[in-house]
C-alpha positions as a Python dict, from the first residue, in 0.01 Angstrom:
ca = {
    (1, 'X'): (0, 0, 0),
    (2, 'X'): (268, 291, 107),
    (3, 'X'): (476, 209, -232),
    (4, 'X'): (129, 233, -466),
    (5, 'X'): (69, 532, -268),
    (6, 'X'): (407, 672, -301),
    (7, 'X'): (402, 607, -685),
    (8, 'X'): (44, 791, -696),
    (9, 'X'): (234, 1080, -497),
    (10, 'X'): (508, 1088, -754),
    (11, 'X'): (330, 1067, -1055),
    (12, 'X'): (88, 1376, -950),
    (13, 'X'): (455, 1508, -865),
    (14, 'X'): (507, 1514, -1195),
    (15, 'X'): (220, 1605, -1345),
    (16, 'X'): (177, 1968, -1133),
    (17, 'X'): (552, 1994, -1228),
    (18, 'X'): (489, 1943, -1621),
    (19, 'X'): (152, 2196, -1571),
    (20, 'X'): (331, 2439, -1375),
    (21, 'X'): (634, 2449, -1676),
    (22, 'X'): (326, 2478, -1971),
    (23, 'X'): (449, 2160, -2075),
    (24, 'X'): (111, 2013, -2172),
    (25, 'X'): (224, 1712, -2411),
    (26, 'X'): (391, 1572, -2057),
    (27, 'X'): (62, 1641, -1845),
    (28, 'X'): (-228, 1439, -1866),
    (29, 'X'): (-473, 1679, -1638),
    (30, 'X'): (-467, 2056, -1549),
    (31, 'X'): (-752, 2109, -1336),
    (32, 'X'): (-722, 1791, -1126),
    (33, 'X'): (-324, 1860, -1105),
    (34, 'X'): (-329, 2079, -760),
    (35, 'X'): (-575, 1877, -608),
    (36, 'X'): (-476, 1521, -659),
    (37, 'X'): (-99, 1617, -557),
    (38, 'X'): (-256, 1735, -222),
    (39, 'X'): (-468, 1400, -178),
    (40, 'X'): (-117, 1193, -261),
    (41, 'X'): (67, 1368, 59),
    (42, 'X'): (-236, 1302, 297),
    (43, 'X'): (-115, 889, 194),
    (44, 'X'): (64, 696, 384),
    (45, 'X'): (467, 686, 207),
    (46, 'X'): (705, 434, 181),
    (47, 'X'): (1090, 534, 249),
    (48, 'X'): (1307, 710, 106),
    (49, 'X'): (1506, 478, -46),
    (50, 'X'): (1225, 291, -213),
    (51, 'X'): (1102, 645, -312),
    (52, 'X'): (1426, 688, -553),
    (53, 'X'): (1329, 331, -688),
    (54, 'X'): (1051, 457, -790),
    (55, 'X'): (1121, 746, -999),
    (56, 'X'): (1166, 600, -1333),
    (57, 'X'): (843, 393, -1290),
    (58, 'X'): (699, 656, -1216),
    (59, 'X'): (786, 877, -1524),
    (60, 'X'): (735, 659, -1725),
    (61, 'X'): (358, 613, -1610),
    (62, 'X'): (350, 995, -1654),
    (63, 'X'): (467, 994, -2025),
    (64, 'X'): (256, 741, -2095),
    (65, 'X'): (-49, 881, -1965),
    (66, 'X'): (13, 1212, -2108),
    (67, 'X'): (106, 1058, -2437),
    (68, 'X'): (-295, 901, -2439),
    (69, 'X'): (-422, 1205, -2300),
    (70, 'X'): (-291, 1446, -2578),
    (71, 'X'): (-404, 1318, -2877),
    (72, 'X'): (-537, 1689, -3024),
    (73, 'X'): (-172, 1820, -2985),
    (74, 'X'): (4, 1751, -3260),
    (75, 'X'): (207, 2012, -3342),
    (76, 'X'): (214, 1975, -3707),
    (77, 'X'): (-187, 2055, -3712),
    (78, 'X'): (-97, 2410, -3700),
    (79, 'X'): (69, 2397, -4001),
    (80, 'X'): (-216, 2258, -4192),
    (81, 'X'): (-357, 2472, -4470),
    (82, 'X'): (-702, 2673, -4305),
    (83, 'X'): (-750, 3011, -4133),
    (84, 'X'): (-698, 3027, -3801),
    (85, 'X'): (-754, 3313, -3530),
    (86, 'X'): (-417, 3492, -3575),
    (87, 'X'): (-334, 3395, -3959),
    (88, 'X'): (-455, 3229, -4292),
    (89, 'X'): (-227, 2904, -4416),
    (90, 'X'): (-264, 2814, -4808),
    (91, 'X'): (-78, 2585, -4999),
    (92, 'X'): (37, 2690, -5272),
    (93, 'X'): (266, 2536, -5603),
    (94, 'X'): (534, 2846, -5687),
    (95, 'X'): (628, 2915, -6015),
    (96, 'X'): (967, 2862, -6149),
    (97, 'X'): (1141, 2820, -6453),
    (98, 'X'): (1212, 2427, -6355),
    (99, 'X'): (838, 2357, -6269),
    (100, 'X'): (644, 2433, -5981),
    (101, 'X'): (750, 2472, -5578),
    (102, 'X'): (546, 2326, -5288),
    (103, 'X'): (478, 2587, -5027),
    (104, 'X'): (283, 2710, -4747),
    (105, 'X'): (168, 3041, -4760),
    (106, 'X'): (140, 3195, -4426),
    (107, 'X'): (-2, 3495, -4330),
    (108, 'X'): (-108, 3734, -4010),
    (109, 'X'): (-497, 3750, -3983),
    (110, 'X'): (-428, 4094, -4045),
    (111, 'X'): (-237, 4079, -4363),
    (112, 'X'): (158, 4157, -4370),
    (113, 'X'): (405, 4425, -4573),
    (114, 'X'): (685, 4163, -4543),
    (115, 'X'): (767, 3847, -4553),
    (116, 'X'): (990, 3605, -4469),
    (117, 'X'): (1123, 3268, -4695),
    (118, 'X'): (1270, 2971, -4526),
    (119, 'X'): (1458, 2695, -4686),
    (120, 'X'): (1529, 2408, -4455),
    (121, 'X'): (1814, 2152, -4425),
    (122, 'X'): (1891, 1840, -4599),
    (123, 'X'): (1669, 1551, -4562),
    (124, 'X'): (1386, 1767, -4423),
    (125, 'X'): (1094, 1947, -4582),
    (126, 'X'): (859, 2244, -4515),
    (127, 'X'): (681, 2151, -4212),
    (128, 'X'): (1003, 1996, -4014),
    (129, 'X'): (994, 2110, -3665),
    (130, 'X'): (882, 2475, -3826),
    (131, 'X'): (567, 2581, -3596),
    (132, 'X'): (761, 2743, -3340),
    (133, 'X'): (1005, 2993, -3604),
    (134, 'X'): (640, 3022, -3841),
    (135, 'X'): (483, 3136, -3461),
    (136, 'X'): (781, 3432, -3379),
    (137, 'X'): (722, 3547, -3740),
    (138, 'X'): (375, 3572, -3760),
    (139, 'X'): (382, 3731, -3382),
    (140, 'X'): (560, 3997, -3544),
    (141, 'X'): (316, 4055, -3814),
    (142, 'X'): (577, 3861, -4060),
    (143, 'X'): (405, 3659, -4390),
    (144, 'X'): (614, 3322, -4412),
    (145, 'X'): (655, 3113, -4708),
    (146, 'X'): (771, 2774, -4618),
    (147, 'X'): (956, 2565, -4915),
    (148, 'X'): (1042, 2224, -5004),
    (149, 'X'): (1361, 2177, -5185),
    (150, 'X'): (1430, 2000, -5502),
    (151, 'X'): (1444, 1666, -5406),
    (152, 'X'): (1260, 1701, -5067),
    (153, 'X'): (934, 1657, -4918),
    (154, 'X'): (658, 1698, -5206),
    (155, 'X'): (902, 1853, -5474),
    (156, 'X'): (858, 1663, -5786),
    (157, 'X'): (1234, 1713, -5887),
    (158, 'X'): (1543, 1526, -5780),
    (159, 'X'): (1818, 1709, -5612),
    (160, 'X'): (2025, 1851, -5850),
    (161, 'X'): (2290, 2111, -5957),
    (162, 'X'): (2234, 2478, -6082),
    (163, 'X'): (1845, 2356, -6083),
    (164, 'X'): (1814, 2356, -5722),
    (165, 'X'): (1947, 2730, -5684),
    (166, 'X'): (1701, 2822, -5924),
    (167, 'X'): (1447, 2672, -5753),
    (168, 'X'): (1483, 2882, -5470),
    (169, 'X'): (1538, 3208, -5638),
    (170, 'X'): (1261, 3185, -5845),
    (171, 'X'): (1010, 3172, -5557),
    (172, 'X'): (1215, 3501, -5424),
    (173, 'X'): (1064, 3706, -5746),
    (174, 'X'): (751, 3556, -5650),
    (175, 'X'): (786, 3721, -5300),
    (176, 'X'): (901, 4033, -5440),
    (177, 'X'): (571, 4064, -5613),
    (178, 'X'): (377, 4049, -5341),
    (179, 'X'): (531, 4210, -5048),
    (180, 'X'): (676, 4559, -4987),
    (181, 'X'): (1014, 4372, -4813),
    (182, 'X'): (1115, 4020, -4873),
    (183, 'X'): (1390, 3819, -4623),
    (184, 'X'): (1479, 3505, -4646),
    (185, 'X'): (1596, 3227, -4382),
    (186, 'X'): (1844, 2911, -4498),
    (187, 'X'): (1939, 2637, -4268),
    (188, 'X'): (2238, 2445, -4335),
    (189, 'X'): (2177, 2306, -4729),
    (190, 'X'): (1897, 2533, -4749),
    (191, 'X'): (2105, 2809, -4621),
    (192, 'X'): (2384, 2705, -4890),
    (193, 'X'): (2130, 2733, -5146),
    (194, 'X'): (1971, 3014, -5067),
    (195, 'X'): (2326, 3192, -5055),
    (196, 'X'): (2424, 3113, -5395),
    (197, 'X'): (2068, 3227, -5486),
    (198, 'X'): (2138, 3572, -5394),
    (199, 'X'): (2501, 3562, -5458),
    (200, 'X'): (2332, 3504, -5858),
    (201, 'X'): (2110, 3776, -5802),
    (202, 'X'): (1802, 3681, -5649),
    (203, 'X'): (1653, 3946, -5434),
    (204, 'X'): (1624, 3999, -5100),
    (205, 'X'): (1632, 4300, -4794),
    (206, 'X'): (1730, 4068, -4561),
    (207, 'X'): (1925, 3754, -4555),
    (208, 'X'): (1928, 3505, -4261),
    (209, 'X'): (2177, 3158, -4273),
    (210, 'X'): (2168, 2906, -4002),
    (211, 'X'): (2434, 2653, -3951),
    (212, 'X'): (2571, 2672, -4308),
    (213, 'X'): (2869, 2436, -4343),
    (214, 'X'): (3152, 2614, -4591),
    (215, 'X'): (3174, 2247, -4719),
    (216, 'X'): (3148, 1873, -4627),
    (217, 'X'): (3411, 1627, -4581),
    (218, 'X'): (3267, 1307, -4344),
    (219, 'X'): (3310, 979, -4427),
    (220, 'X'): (3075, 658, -4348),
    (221, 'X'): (3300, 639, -3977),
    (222, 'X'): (3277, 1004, -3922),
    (223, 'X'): (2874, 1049, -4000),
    (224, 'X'): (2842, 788, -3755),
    (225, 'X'): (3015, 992, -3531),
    (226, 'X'): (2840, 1267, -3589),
    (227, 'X'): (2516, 1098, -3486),
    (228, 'X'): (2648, 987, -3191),
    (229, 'X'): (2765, 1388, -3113),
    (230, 'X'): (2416, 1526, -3228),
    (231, 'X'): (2199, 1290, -3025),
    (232, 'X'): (2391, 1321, -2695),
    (233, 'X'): (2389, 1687, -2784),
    (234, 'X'): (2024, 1749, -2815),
    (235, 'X'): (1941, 1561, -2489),
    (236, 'X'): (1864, 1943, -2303),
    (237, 'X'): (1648, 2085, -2083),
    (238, 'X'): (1623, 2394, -2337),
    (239, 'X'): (1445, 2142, -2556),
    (240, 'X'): (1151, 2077, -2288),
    (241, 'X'): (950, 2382, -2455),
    (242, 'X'): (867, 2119, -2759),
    (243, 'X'): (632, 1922, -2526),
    (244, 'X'): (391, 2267, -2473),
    (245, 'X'): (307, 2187, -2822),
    (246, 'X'): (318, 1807, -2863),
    (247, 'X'): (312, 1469, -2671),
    (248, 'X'): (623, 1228, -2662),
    (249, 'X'): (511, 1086, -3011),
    (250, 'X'): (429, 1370, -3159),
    (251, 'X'): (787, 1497, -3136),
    (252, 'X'): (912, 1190, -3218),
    (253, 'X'): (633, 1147, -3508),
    (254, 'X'): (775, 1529, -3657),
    (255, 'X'): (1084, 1408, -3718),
    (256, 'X'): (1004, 1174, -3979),
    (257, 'X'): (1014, 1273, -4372),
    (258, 'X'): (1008, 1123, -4698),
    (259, 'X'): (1419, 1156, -4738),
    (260, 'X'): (1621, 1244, -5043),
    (261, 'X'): (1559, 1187, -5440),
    (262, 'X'): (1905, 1310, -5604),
    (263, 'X'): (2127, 1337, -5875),
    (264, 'X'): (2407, 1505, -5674),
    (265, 'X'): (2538, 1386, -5359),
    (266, 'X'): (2499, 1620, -5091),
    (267, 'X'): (2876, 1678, -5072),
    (268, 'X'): (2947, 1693, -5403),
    (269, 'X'): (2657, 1950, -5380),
    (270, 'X'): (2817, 2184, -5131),
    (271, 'X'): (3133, 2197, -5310),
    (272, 'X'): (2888, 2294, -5628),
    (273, 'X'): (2686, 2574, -5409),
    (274, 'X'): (3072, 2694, -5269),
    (275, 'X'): (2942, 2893, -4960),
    (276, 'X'): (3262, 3112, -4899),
    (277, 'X'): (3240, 3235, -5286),
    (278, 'X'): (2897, 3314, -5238),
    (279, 'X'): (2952, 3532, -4894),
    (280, 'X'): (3237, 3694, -5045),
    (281, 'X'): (3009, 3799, -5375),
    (282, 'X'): (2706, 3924, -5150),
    (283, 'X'): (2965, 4095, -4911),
    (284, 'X'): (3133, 4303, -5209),
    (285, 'X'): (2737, 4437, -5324),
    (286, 'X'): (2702, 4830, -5193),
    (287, 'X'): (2570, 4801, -4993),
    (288, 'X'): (2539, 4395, -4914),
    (289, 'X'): (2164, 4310, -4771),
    (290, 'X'): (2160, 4319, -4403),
    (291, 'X'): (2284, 3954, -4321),
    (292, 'X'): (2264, 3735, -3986),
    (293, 'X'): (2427, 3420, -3943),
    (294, 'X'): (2367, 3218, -3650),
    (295, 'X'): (2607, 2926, -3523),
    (296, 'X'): (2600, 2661, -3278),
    (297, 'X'): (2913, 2533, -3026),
    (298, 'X'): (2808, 2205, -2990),
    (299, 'X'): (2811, 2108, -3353),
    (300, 'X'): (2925, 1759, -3469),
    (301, 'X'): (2839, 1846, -3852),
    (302, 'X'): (3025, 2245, -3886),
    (303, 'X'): (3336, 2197, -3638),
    (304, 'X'): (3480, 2499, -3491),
    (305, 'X'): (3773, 2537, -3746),
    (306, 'X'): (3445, 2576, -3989),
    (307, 'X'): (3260, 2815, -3825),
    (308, 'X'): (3507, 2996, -3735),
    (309, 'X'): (3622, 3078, -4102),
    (310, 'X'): (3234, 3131, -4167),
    (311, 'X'): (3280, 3399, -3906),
    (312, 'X'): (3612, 3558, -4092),
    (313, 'X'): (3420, 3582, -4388),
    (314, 'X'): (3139, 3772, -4181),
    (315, 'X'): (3381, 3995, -4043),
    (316, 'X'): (3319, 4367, -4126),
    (317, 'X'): (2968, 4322, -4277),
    (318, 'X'): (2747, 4010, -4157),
    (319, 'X'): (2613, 3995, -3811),
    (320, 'X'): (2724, 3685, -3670),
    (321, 'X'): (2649, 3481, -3374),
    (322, 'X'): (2770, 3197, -3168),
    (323, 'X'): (2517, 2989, -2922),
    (324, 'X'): (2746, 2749, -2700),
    (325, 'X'): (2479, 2531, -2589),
    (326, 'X'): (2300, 2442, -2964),
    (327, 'X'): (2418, 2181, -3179),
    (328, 'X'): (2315, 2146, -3564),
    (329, 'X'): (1988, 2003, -3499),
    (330, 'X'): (1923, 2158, -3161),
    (331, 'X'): (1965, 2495, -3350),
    (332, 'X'): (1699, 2532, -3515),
    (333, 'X'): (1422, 2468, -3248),
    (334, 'X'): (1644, 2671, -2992),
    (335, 'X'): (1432, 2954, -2835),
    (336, 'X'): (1685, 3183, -2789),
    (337, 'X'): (1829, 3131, -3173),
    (338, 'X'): (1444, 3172, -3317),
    (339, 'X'): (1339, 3502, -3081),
    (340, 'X'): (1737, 3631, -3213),
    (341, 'X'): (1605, 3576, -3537),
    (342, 'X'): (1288, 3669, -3567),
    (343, 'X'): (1329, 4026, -3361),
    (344, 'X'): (1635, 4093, -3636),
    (345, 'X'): (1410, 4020, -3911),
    (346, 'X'): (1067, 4297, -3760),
    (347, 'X'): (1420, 4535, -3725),
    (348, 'X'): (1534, 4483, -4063),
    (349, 'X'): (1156, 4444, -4220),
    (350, 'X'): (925, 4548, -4097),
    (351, 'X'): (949, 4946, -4046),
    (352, 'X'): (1068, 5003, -4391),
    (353, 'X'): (755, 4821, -4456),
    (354, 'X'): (525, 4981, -4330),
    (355, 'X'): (637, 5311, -4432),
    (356, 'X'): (571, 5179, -4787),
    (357, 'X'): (268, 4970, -4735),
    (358, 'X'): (-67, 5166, -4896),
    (359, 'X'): (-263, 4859, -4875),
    (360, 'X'): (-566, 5005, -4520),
    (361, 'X'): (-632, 4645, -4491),
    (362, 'X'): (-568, 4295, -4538),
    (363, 'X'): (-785, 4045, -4391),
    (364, 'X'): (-681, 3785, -4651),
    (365, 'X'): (-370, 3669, -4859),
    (366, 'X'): (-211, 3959, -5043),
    (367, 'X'): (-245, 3941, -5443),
    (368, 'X'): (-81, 4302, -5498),
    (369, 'X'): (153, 4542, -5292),
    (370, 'X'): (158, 4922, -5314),
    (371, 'X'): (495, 5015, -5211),
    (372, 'X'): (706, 5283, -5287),
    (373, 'X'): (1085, 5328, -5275),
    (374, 'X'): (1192, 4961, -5216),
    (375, 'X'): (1511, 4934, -5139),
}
């Protein structure tokens, strides 16, 4: 009886604890939380030691409870195309010269002057772990357009060499048609893409690149290894704010795509893309388009020798940054890298915006822009 009654006094432990953080994929009751933690102290407990015993039975309980419980959480719902209280989603096929882009077009209920493109890494597509950056954005009255790469997620074309640059630029134009300002967000291949893109011309007011390795050089031993480095690395409390959005296997569930179709290896890509020729083209422009890049310390796949020369090449007209505790797929779902990036972009957007913006009001997906003096 006292060790049932100390697991019952445990798990409600752990439930008030998971309530009181706003972690509600790792509760499975808020308004029975308080009181049912009372009842389990007015129980008779077993000792101490078989208290400790009892913690990992007792978590897991908890995750599996709150796993059954929050069904409706899935985060990837709120990327689903609909209108919602504080935006409108659409999905969209983009033209370009090498046949159509998936996207999700996503903007404030309220309509937007600006707006933001994000290209994500390799072996990911649109949606992959984006609700939280496609949240700060639209919080600060940003449009996004999410993208799948050639050769990702529902893109009909292989991954592929200049094809996949164009592929990304093209969409850019689209933007530019649309919106008053236009940034754009790469992460790691997406960021290598999307940096050629506008080293070629493609137009932007504000450039953001996450995580973008100058090259790759890992063999079959040294990917593992790199696993190994990423996995241990992500294991951090900074990750718990995932679970206010999602249950266990949601999280889990988010993390799966549909892989890579290609015609270019990956490495063989980079070495095509040729990041450091690319930053030194945008930085020579007068003036280069305001530019952020944001690195992690704890990254297996860009070592420090790598970011380091990323930073060099930064030096005198790129804002960079360096987050100690991210690694390269921590990064991107880091709080502190996403509110960085997302305040920089309403600096760098959205006042120039709105100065221009003509438009009284938008309650719907803009079809025209009336700006004046874009720069």
């Amino acid at each position: 009886m006292r060790l049932l009654a100390t697991l019952f006094r445990l798990i409600t432990l752990y439930n008030t604890l998971a309530n009181l953080a706003g972690l509600r994929g790792l509760s499975w009751s808020e308004r029975l939380a308080i009181p049912l933690a009372a009842l389990s102290w007015r129980l008779p407990a077993a000792s101490w030691r078989a208290a400790i015993a009892l913690l990992l039975p007792a978590l897991i309980i908890q995750l599996s409870l709150a796993t059954l419980r929050r069904r409706q959480l899935n985060p990837r719902r709120q990327l689903q195309p609909g209108i919602y209280a504080d935006r409108h989603i659409t999905r969209l096929d983009l033209p370009a010269r090498h046949g159509p882009v998936p996207a999700l077009h996503i903007v404030p209920r309220g309509g937007a002057a600006a707006a933001v493109l994000v290209t994500h890494g390799s072996g990911c597509d649109k949606t992959f772990y984006a609700w939280r950056l496609v949240d700060a954005l639209i919080a600060r009255g940003l449009a996004v357009v999410l993208i799948d790469l050639d050769g990702h997620g529902e893109s009909p074309r292989p991954q592929s060499f200049p094809q996949m640059v164009e592929s990304v630029a093209d969409p850019l134009v689209w933007l530019q048609a649309r919106y008053c300002r236009i940034g754009a967000l790469g992460m790691s291949l997406g960021g290598a893409v999307l940096a050629r893109a506008v080293a070629n011309g493609a137009p932007v007011d504000a450039l953001a690149l996450w995580e973008v390795p100058p090259r790759l050089r890992l063999d079959a031993r040294q990917y593992r290894q790199v696993q190994i480095r990423e996995a241990i690395a992500i294991v951090q409390l900074r990750m718990l704010h995932l679970f206010r959005d999602g249950a266990i296997d949601h999280v889990i569930n988010a993390w799966q795509t549909s892989g890579i179709r290609a015609t270019i290896g990956t490495w063989d890509l980079f070495d095509a893309l040729d990041v450091p020729g690319s930053l030194r083209i945008i930085a020579q422009r007068q003036p280069p388009p305001p530019t952020l890049m944001v690195y992690a310390g704890r990254d297996a796949i860009v070592p420090p020798a790598a970011a380091a020369e990323i930073a060099s090449l930064a030096a005198g007209w790129a804002e960079y940054h360096l987050l100690p505790f991210a690694s390269h797929i921590s990064l991107p779902i880091d709080m502190a890298n996403i509110t960085l990036t997302s305040d920089w972009f309403r600096r760098q957007l959205t006042a120039a915006a709105g100065s221009e913006w003509r438009q009284s009001s938008r309650t719907r997906a803009p079809a025209t822009r009336s700006c004046k003096n874009r720069g």
